[in-house]
């Protein structure tokens, strides 16, 4: 297993367009997380899944954002009607369900909205 | 809610200097504590972790001790190298927070030869 992979690595889109990102977690991990990181800041939590169930969503996740994990494996994060303020690095992480398990992060998808 | 506060950067040191990056946390539960590192152009990597009070996490010469009484998890290294230049993030996760990882703002370290 090569770790958490994200696709694409970079995305440039025009304001108002929709974008979708994919995350493939480490295969035995049943928890999957999405974060957003802007320049000079730590990652901010967006949402997380336990298997296919979305258990928590941050207030940062406006109704233009939707995430799915249909079969409890890969996940997608869609942003509709993108805005310039959506420009950021979107990080995916996965972990085991044990109480003391650490999260393993992907390389991220850098989104630029022009 | 849970939060992590770490010292602001950048921190600039000469090679072989001693490093301390301070980190304190607020948590309603009994969290696990982590240090992650982000090297230029790379993703976040777990550097070390500690899961209970007085545990010491260590890796690559870095150490941090879980201090419940002072709610701290300071990162230390006795002799830094140029290759340690990176951004360091203190983080926590706990049951009350649904096990999501909460990060500090990060501290950028520059090590000069």
JSON list of N, CA and C in Angstrom, two decimals, chain A residues 31 33 35 37 40-43 45 48 56 91 99-100 102-103 105 107, chain B residues 30-32 34 36 38 43 46 49 51 89 95 98-101 103-104:
[
{"chain": "A", "resi": 31, "resn": "UNK", "atom": "N", "xyz": [-11.69, 5.02, 8.75]},
{"chain": "A", "resi": 31, "resn": "UNK", "atom": "CA", "xyz": [-12.01, 6.45, 8.92]},
{"chain": "A", "resi": 31, "resn": "UNK", "atom": "C", "xyz": [-11.33, 7.27, 7.83]},
{"chain": "A", "resi": 33, "resn": "UNK", "atom": "N", "xyz": [-10.96, 11.46, 6.45]},
{"chain": "A", "resi": 33, "resn": "UNK", "atom": "CA", "xyz": [-11.15, 12.86, 6.84]},
{"chain": "A", "resi": 33, "resn": "UNK", "atom": "C", "xyz": [-10.80, 13.77, 5.66]},
{"chain": "A", "resi": 35, "resn": "UNK", "atom": "N", "xyz": [-9.68, 17.86, 5.01]},
{"chain": "A", "resi": 35, "resn": "UNK", "atom": "CA", "xyz": [-9.22, 19.10, 5.63]},
{"chain": "A", "resi": 35, "resn": "UNK", "atom": "C", "xyz": [-8.96, 20.13, 4.53]},
{"chain": "A", "resi": 37, "resn": "UNK", "atom": "N", "xyz": [-6.37, 23.52, 3.91]},
{"chain": "A", "resi": 37, "resn": "UNK", "atom": "CA", "xyz": [-5.22, 24.26, 4.45]},
{"chain": "A", "resi": 37, "resn": "UNK", "atom": "C", "xyz": [-4.93, 25.45, 3.56]},
{"chain": "A", "resi": 40, "resn": "UNK", "atom": "N", "xyz": [0.12, 29.37, 5.31]},
{"chain": "A", "resi": 40, "resn": "UNK", "atom": "CA", "xyz": [0.52, 29.85, 6.62]},
{"chain": "A", "resi": 40, "resn": "UNK", "atom": "C", "xyz": [-0.36, 29.39, 7.77]},
{"chain": "A", "resi": 41, "resn": "UNK", "atom": "N", "xyz": [-1.30, 28.49, 7.47]},
{"chain": "A", "resi": 41, "resn": "UNK", "atom": "CA", "xyz": [-2.20, 28.01, 8.51]},
{"chain": "A", "resi": 41, "resn": "UNK", "atom": "C", "xyz": [-2.11, 26.49, 8.65]},
{"chain": "A", "resi": 42, "resn": "UNK", "atom": "N", "xyz": [-2.57, 25.99, 9.78]},
{"chain": "A", "resi": 42, "resn": "UNK", "atom": "CA", "xyz": [-2.69, 24.56, 9.93]},
{"chain": "A", "resi": 42, "resn": "UNK", "atom": "C", "xyz": [-3.91, 24.04, 9.23]},
{"chain": "A", "resi": 43, "resn": "UNK", "atom": "N", "xyz": [-3.97, 22.76, 8.96]},
{"chain": "A", "resi": 43, "resn": "UNK", "atom": "CA", "xyz": [-5.16, 22.17, 8.33]},
{"chain": "A", "resi": 43, "resn": "UNK", "atom": "C", "xyz": [-6.40, 22.38, 9.19]},
{"chain": "A", "resi": 45, "resn": "UNK", "atom": "N", "xyz": [-10.32, 21.17, 9.84]},
{"chain": "A", "resi": 45, "resn": "UNK", "atom": "CA", "xyz": [-11.20, 20.03, 9.62]},
{"chain": "A", "resi": 45, "resn": "UNK", "atom": "C", "xyz": [-12.45, 20.44, 8.84]},
{"chain": "A", "resi": 48, "resn": "UNK", "atom": "N", "xyz": [-15.76, 14.14, 8.24]},
{"chain": "A", "resi": 48, "resn": "UNK", "atom": "CA", "xyz": [-15.16, 12.82, 8.30]},
{"chain": "A", "resi": 48, "resn": "UNK", "atom": "C", "xyz": [-16.19, 11.70, 8.20]},
{"chain": "A", "resi": 56, "resn": "UNK", "atom": "N", "xyz": [-19.57, 13.73, 10.82]},
{"chain": "A", "resi": 56, "resn": "UNK", "atom": "CA", "xyz": [-19.46, 15.11, 11.29]},
{"chain": "A", "resi": 56, "resn": "UNK", "atom": "C", "xyz": [-19.09, 16.02, 10.14]},
{"chain": "A", "resi": 91, "resn": "UNK", "atom": "N", "xyz": [-6.82, 18.52, 1.78]},
{"chain": "A", "resi": 91, "resn": "UNK", "atom": "CA", "xyz": [-6.10, 17.34, 2.25]},
{"chain": "A", "resi": 91, "resn": "UNK", "atom": "C", "xyz": [-7.07, 16.25, 2.66]},
{"chain": "A", "resi": 99, "resn": "UNK", "atom": "N", "xyz": [-8.88, 4.04, 19.26]},
{"chain": "A", "resi": 99, "resn": "UNK", "atom": "CA", "xyz": [-8.96, 5.33, 19.94]},
{"chain": "A", "resi": 99, "resn": "UNK", "atom": "C", "xyz": [-7.69, 6.15, 19.83]},
{"chain": "A", "resi": 100, "resn": "UNK", "atom": "N", "xyz": [-6.55, 5.52, 19.75]},
{"chain": "A", "resi": 100, "resn": "UNK", "atom": "CA", "xyz": [-5.28, 6.24, 19.75]},
{"chain": "A", "resi": 100, "resn": "UNK", "atom": "C", "xyz": [-4.59, 6.21, 18.41]},
{"chain": "A", "resi": 102, "resn": "UNK", "atom": "N", "xyz": [-3.32, 7.37, 14.79]},
{"chain": "A", "resi": 102, "resn": "UNK", "atom": "CA", "xyz": [-3.00, 8.62, 14.13]},
{"chain": "A", "resi": 102, "resn": "UNK", "atom": "C", "xyz": [-3.53, 8.62, 12.70]},
{"chain": "A", "resi": 103, "resn": "UNK", "atom": "N", "xyz": [-3.69, 9.84, 12.17]},
{"chain": "A", "resi": 103, "resn": "UNK", "atom": "CA", "xyz": [-4.14, 10.02, 10.80]},
{"chain": "A", "resi": 103, "resn": "UNK", "atom": "C", "xyz": [-2.94, 10.08, 9.86]},
{"chain": "A", "resi": 105, "resn": "UNK", "atom": "N", "xyz": [-1.82, 11.29, 6.04]},
{"chain": "A", "resi": 105, "resn": "UNK", "atom": "CA", "xyz": [-2.29, 12.29, 5.09]},
{"chain": "A", "resi": 105, "resn": "UNK", "atom": "C", "xyz": [-1.82, 12.01, 3.67]},
{"chain": "A", "resi": 107, "resn": "UNK", "atom": "N", "xyz": [-1.04, 13.79, -0.24]},
{"chain": "A", "resi": 107, "resn": "UNK", "atom": "CA", "xyz": [-0.25, 14.95, -0.67]},
{"chain": "A", "resi": 107, "resn": "UNK", "atom": "C", "xyz": [-1.11, 16.18, -0.88]},
{"chain": "B", "resi": 30, "resn": "UNK", "atom": "N", "xyz": [-9.56, 13.16, 26.94]},
{"chain": "B", "resi": 30, "resn": "UNK", "atom": "CA", "xyz": [-8.18, 12.76, 27.25]},
{"chain": "B", "resi": 30, "resn": "UNK", "atom": "C", "xyz": [-7.52, 12.46, 25.90]},
{"chain": "B", "resi": 31, "resn": "UNK", "atom": "N", "xyz": [-6.89, 13.50, 25.33]},
{"chain": "B", "resi": 31, "resn": "UNK", "atom": "CA", "xyz": [-6.48, 13.37, 23.93]},
{"chain": "B", "resi": 31, "resn": "UNK", "atom": "C", "xyz": [-5.19, 12.59, 23.73]},
{"chain": "B", "resi": 32, "resn": "UNK", "atom": "N", "xyz": [-4.98, 12.15, 22.50]},
{"chain": "B", "resi": 32, "resn": "UNK", "atom": "CA", "xyz": [-3.66, 11.76, 22.02]},
{"chain": "B", "resi": 32, "resn": "UNK", "atom": "C", "xyz": [-3.03, 13.00, 21.40]},
{"chain": "B", "resi": 34, "resn": "UNK", "atom": "N", "xyz": [0.17, 14.77, 18.99]},
{"chain": "B", "resi": 34, "resn": "UNK", "atom": "CA", "xyz": [1.00, 14.47, 17.83]},
{"chain": "B", "resi": 34, "resn": "UNK", "atom": "C", "xyz": [1.84, 15.69, 17.43]},
{"chain": "B", "resi": 36, "resn": "UNK", "atom": "N", "xyz": [3.29, 16.73, 13.67]},
{"chain": "B", "resi": 36, "resn": "UNK", "atom": "CA", "xyz": [3.41, 16.46, 12.25]},
{"chain": "B", "resi": 36, "resn": "UNK", "atom": "C", "xyz": [4.43, 17.43, 11.66]},
{"chain": "B", "resi": 38, "resn": "UNK", "atom": "N", "xyz": [5.89, 19.11, 7.85]},
{"chain": "B", "resi": 38, "resn": "UNK", "atom": "CA", "xyz": [5.63, 19.32, 6.42]},
{"chain": "B", "resi": 38, "resn": "UNK", "atom": "C", "xyz": [6.88, 19.92, 5.80]},
{"chain": "B", "resi": 43, "resn": "UNK", "atom": "N", "xyz": [3.85, 16.45, 1.56]},
{"chain": "B", "resi": 43, "resn": "UNK", "atom": "CA", "xyz": [2.65, 16.35, 2.39]},
{"chain": "B", "resi": 43, "resn": "UNK", "atom": "C", "xyz": [2.98, 16.27, 3.87]},
{"chain": "B", "resi": 46, "resn": "UNK", "atom": "N", "xyz": [3.55, 12.27, 9.95]},
{"chain": "B", "resi": 46, "resn": "UNK", "atom": "CA", "xyz": [3.61, 12.15, 11.40]},
{"chain": "B", "resi": 46, "resn": "UNK", "atom": "C", "xyz": [5.06, 12.06, 11.84]},
{"chain": "B", "resi": 49, "resn": "UNK", "atom": "N", "xyz": [4.29, 10.75, 18.35]},
{"chain": "B", "resi": 49, "resn": "UNK", "atom": "CA", "xyz": [3.03, 10.85, 19.05]},
{"chain": "B", "resi": 49, "resn": "UNK", "atom": "C", "xyz": [3.18, 10.37, 20.49]},
{"chain": "B", "resi": 51, "resn": "UNK", "atom": "N", "xyz": [0.30, 9.02, 23.68]},
{"chain": "B", "resi": 51, "resn": "UNK", "atom": "CA", "xyz": [-1.12, 8.74, 23.89]},
{"chain": "B", "resi": 51, "resn": "UNK", "atom": "C", "xyz": [-1.57, 8.82, 25.34]},
{"chain": "B", "resi": 89, "resn": "UNK", "atom": "N", "xyz": [3.76, 21.05, 12.98]},
{"chain": "B", "resi": 89, "resn": "UNK", "atom": "CA", "xyz": [2.40, 21.24, 13.48]},
{"chain": "B", "resi": 89, "resn": "UNK", "atom": "C", "xyz": [2.17, 20.37, 14.70]},
{"chain": "B", "resi": 95, "resn": "UNK", "atom": "N", "xyz": [-11.71, 11.34, 21.81]},
{"chain": "B", "resi": 95, "resn": "UNK", "atom": "CA", "xyz": [-13.01, 10.71, 21.61]},
{"chain": "B", "resi": 95, "resn": "UNK", "atom": "C", "xyz": [-14.11, 11.77, 21.56]},
{"chain": "B", "resi": 98, "resn": "UNK", "atom": "N", "xyz": [-14.65, 13.23, 18.27]},
{"chain": "B", "resi": 98, "resn": "UNK", "atom": "CA", "xyz": [-14.89, 12.29, 17.18]},
{"chain": "B", "resi": 98, "resn": "UNK", "atom": "C", "xyz": [-13.62, 11.78, 16.54]},
{"chain": "B", "resi": 99, "resn": "UNK", "atom": "N", "xyz": [-12.51, 11.92, 17.23]},
{"chain": "B", "resi": 99, "resn": "UNK", "atom": "CA", "xyz": [-11.20, 11.44, 16.79]},
{"chain": "B", "resi": 99, "resn": "UNK", "atom": "C", "xyz": [-10.64, 12.21, 15.61]},
{"chain": "B", "resi": 100, "resn": "UNK", "atom": "N", "xyz": [-11.27, 13.33, 15.22]},
{"chain": "B", "resi": 100, "resn": "UNK", "atom": "CA", "xyz": [-10.65, 14.12, 14.17]},
{"chain": "B", "resi": 100, "resn": "UNK", "atom": "C", "xyz": [-9.43, 14.80, 14.78]},
{"chain": "B", "resi": 101, "resn": "UNK", "atom": "N", "xyz": [-8.43, 15.08, 13.93]},
{"chain": "B", "resi": 101, "resn": "UNK", "atom": "CA", "xyz": [-7.20, 15.70, 14.38]},
{"chain": "B", "resi": 101, "resn": "UNK", "atom": "C", "xyz": [-7.35, 17.22, 14.30]},
{"chain": "B", "resi": 103, "resn": "UNK", "atom": "N", "xyz": [-5.36, 20.79, 14.59]},
{"chain": "B", "resi": 103, "resn": "UNK", "atom": "CA", "xyz": [-3.99, 21.26, 14.41]},
{"chain": "B", "resi": 103, "resn": "UNK", "atom": "C", "xyz": [-3.78, 22.66, 14.95]},
{"chain": "B", "resi": 104, "resn": "UNK", "atom": "N", "xyz": [-2.55, 22.91, 15.37]},
{"chain": "B", "resi": 104, "resn": "UNK", "atom": "CA", "xyz": [-2.12, 24.27, 15.61]},
{"chain": "B", "resi": 104, "resn": "UNK", "atom": "C", "xyz": [-1.80, 24.95, 14.28]}
]
